[in-house]
Short mmCIF file of C-alpha atoms in Angstrom, two decimals:
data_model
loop_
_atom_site.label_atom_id
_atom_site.label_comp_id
_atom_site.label_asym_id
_atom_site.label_seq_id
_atom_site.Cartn_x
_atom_site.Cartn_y
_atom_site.Cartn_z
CA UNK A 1 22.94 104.21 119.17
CA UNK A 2 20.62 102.74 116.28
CA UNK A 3 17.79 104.50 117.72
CA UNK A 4 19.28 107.71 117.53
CA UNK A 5 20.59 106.88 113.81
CA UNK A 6 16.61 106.36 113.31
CA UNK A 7 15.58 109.17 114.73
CA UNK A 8 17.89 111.85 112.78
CA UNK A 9 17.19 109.65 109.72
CA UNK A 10 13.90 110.18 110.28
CA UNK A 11 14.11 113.80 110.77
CA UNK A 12 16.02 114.27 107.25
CA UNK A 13 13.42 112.60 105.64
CA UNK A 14 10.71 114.74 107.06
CA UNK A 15 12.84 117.58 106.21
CA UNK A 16 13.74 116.27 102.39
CA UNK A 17 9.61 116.06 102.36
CA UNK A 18 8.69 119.59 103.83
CA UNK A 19 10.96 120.85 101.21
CA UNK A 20 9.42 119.40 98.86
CA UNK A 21 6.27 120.35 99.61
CA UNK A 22 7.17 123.68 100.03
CA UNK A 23 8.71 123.46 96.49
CA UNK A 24 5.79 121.61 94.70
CA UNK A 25 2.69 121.93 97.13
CA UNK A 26 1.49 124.84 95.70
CA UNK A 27 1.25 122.95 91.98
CA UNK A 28 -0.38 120.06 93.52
CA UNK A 29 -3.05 121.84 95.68
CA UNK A 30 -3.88 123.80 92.26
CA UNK A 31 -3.92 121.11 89.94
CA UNK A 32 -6.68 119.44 92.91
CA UNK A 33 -8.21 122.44 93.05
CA UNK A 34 -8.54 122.58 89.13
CA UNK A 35 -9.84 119.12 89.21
CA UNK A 36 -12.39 119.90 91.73
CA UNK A 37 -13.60 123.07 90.20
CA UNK A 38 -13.68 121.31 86.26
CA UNK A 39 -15.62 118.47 88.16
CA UNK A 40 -18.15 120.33 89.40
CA UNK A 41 -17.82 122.90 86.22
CA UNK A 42 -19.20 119.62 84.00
CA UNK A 43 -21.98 118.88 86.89
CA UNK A 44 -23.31 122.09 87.02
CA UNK A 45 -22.90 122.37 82.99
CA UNK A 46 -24.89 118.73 82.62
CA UNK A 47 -27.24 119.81 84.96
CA UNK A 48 -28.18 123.36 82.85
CA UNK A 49 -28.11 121.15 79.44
CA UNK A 50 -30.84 119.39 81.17
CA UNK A 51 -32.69 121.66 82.39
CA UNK A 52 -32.34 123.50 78.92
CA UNK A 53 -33.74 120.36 77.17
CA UNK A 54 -36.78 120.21 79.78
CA UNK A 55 -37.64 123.46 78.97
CA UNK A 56 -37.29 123.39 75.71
CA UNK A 57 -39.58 119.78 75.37
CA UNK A 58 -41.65 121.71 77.58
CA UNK A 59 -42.01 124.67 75.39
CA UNK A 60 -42.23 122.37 72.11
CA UNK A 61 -44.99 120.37 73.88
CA UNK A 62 -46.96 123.81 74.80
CA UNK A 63 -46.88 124.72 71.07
CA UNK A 64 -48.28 121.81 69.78
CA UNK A 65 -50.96 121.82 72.06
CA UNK A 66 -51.76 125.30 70.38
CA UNK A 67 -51.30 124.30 67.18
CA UNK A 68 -53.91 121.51 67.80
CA UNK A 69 -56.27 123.92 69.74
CA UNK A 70 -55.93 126.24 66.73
CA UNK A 71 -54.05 129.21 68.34
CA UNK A 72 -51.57 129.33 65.49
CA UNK A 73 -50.30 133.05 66.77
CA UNK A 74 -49.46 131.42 69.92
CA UNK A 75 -47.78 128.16 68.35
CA UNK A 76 -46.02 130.47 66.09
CA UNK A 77 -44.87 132.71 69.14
CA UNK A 78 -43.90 129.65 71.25
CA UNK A 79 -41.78 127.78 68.40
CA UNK A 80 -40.28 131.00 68.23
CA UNK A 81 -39.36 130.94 70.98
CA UNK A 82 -37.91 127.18 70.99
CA UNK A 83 -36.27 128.12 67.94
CA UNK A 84 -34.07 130.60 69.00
CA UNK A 85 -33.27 129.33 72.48
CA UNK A 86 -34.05 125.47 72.87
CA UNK A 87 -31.26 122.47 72.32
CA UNK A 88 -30.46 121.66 68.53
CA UNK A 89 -33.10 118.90 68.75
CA UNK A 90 -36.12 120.80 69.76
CA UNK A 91 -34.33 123.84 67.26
CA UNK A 92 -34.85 121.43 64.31
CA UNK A 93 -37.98 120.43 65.29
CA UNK A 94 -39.21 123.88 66.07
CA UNK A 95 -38.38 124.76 62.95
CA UNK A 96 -40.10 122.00 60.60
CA UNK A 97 -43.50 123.10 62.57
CA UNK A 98 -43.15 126.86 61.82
CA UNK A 99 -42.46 125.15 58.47
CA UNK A 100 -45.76 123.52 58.34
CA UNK A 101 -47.77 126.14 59.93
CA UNK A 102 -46.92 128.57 56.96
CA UNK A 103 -48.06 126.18 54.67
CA UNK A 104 -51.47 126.03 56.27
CA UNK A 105 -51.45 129.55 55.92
CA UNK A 106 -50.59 129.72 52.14
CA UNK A 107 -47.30 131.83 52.56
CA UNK A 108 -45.22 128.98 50.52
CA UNK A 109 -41.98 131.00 50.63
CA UNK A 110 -41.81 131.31 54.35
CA UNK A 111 -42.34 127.75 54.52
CA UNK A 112 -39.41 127.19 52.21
CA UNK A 113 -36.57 129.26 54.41
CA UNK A 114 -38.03 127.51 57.48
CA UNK A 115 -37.54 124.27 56.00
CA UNK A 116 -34.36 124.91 54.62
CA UNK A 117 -33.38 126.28 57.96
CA UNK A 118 -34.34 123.01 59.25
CA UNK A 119 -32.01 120.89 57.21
CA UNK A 120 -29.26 123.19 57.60
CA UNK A 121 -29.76 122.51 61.64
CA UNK A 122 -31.10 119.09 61.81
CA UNK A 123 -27.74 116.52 62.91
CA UNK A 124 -30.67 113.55 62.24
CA UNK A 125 -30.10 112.60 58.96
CA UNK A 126 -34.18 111.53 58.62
CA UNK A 127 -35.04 115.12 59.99
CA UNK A 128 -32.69 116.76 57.51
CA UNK A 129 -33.75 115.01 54.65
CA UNK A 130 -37.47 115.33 55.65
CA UNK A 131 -37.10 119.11 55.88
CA UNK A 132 -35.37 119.10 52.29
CA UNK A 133 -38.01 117.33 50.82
CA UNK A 134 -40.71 119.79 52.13
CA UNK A 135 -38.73 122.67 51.27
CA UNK A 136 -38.70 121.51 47.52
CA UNK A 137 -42.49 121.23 47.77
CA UNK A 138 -42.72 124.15 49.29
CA UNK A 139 -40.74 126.02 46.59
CA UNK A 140 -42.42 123.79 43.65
CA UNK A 141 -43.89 126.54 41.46
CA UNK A 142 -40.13 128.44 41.40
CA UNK A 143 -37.89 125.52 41.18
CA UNK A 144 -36.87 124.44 37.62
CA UNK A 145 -36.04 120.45 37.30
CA UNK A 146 -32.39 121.07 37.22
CA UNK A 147 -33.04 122.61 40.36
CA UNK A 148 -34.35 119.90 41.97
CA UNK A 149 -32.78 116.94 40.38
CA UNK A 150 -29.62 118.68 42.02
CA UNK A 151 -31.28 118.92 45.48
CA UNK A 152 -32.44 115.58 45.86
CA UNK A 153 -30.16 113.10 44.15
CA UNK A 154 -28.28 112.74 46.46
CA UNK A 155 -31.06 111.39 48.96
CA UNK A 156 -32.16 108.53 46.03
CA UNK A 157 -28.72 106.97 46.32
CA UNK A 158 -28.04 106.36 49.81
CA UNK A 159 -30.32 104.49 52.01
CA UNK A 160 -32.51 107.36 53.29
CA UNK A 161 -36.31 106.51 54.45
CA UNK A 162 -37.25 109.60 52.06
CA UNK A 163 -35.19 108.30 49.38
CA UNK A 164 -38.87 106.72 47.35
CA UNK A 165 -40.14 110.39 47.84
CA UNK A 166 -37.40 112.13 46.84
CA UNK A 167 -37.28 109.86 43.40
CA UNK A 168 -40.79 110.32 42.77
CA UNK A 169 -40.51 114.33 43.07
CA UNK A 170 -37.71 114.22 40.50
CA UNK A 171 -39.86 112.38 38.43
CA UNK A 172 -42.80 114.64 38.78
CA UNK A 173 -40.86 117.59 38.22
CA UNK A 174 -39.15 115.96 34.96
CA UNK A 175 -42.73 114.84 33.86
CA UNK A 176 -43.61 118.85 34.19
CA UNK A 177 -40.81 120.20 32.37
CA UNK A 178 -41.43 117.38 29.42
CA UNK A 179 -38.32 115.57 30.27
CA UNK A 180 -40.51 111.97 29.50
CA UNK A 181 -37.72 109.31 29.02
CA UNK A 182 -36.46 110.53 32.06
CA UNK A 183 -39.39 110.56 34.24
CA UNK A 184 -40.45 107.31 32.57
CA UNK A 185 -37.14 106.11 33.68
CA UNK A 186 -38.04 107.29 37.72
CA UNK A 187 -41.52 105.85 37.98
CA UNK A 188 -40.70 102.29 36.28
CA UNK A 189 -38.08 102.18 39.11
CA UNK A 190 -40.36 102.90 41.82
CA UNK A 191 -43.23 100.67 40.27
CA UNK A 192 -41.07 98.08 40.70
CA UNK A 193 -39.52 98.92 43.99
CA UNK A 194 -40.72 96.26 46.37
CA UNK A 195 -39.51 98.51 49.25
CA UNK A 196 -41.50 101.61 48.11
CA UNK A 197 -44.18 102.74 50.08
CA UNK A 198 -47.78 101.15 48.42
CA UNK A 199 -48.61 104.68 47.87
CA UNK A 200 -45.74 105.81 46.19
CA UNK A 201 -45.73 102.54 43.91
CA UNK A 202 -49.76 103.24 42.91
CA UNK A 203 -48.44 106.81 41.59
CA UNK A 204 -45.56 105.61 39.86
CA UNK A 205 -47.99 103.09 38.01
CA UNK A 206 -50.42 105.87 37.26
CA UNK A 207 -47.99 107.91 35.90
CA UNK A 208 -46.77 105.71 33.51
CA UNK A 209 -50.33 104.77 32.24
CA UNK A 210 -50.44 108.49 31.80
CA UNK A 211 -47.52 108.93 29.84
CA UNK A 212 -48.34 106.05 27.62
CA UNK A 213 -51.61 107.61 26.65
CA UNK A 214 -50.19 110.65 26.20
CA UNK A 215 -47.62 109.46 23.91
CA UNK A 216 -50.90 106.62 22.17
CA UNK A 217 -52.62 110.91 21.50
CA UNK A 218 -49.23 111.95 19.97
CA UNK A 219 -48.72 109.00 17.52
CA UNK A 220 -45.59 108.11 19.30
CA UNK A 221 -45.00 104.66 19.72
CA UNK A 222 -45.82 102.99 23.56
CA UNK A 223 -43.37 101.45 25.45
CA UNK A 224 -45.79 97.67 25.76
CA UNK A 225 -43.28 96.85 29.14
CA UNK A 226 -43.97 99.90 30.80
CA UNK A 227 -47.89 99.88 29.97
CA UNK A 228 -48.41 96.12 30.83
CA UNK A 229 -45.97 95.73 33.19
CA UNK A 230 -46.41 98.45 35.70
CA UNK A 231 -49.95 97.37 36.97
CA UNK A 232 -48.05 93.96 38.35
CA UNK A 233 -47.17 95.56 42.10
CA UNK A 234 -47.70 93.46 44.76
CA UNK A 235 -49.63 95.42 47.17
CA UNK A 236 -48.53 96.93 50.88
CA UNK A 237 -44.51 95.74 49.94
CA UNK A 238 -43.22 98.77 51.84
CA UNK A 239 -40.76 98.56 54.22
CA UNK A 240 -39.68 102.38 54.83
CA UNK A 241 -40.17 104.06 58.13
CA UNK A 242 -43.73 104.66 58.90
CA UNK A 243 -43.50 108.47 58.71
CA UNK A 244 -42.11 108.17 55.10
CA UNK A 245 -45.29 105.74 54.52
CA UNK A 246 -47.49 108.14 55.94
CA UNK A 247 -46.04 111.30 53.44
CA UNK A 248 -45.89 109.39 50.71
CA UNK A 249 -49.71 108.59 51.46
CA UNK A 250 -50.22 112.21 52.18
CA UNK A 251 -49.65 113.52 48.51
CA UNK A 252 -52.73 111.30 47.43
CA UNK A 253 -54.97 114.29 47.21
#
């Protein structure tokens, strides 16, 4: 008697559980099915983001190799190329080069919107403020000091690699327009900076021997700190990134 009890026990639960997977199968087997299918959606996603950043490095690598062989159509064509089709990265990057190449070739004003384009890309806070630096050298000759006081104080007070750079072109560019006290101001900073780059700091020091003499021709009095003080940098103090070292050493010439 228990047995059979068992048995049609049994049989109402296999019947309570067809019904119910008659009733919610059809969600489940979907839901798995969704799962599956997303799974391999994100693999075979991954997969092209690699192989779009392989080409793209591969591309990048190609133009460089043309810029250095001195086919500068092709390494034009091929960061062109990068540009418009390779990850943000290599986008950035492709960018800064066609950036540089239109220096080399005089045209100033392309090399501006190519580094602006840069910074407006760039998620690396050192690439984006590198490209916004260049693109105020770039546009020197058409940018008034307002102009670029606005641009790059905000890289002088955070703790950006370029921030010595970016100091030293506001105080060029206030030097240019006659605003003295407040280049003066700039340059004693960075000739006392012990982080600055040694190239950066020799400038700064220059400068203000400069604008003491000028001011010794014009009768106006000479600020004895600046003049005697400056000289007293202790040499190769920086501590920036060696690509900021390197451009600050760059605008020797």
């Amino acid at each position: 008697m228990v047995d059979i009890f068992e048995e049609v026990d049994e049989e109402l639960r296999r019947d309570k559980y067809q019904d119910l997977l008659r009733q919610w199968g059809p969600w489940v087997l979907g839901g798995a099915v969704a799962i599956i299918l997303g799974t391999v959606a994100w693999q075979g996603f991954d997969a092209w983001q690699t192989s779009k950043r392989e080409t793209a490095s591969d591309a990048f690598i190609a133009a460089m190799n043309d810029v250095e062989a001195g086919r500068l159509g092709l390494a034009a064509a091929g960061l062109e190329t990068v540009a418009a089709e390779g990850t943000p990265g290599y986008v950035s990057l492709a960018l800064m080069q066609r950036g540089n190449l239109a220096l080399e070739q005089g045209d100033n004003a392309a090399a501006a919107r190519f580094f602006d384009q840069a910074a407006a890309q760039a998620s690396d806070p050192l690439l984006r403020d590198m490209a916004e630096i260049r693109s105020v050298w770039a546009s020197w000759d058409s940018l008034s000091f307002s102009d670029i006081d606005l641009r790059l104080s905000v890289l002088i007070g955070g703790d950006s690699p370029f921030r010595h750079l970016a100091r030293e072109t506001i105080a060029a560019a206030a030097l240019r327009a006659d605003e003295i006290e407040r280049a003066r101001t700039q340059y004693q900073f960075l000739s006392f900076a012990s982080d600055a780059p040694s190239g950066v700091q020799r400038r700064a020091q220059e400068a203000l021997a400069l604008i003491a003499q000028r001011n010794a021709l014009a009768g106006e009095p000479v600020d004895a700190s600046a003049a005697e003080e400056a000289p007293a940098i202790a040499p190769e103090t920086a501590t920036e990134t060696e690509e900021t070292t390197d451009a600050g050493d760059s605008g020797d010439d």
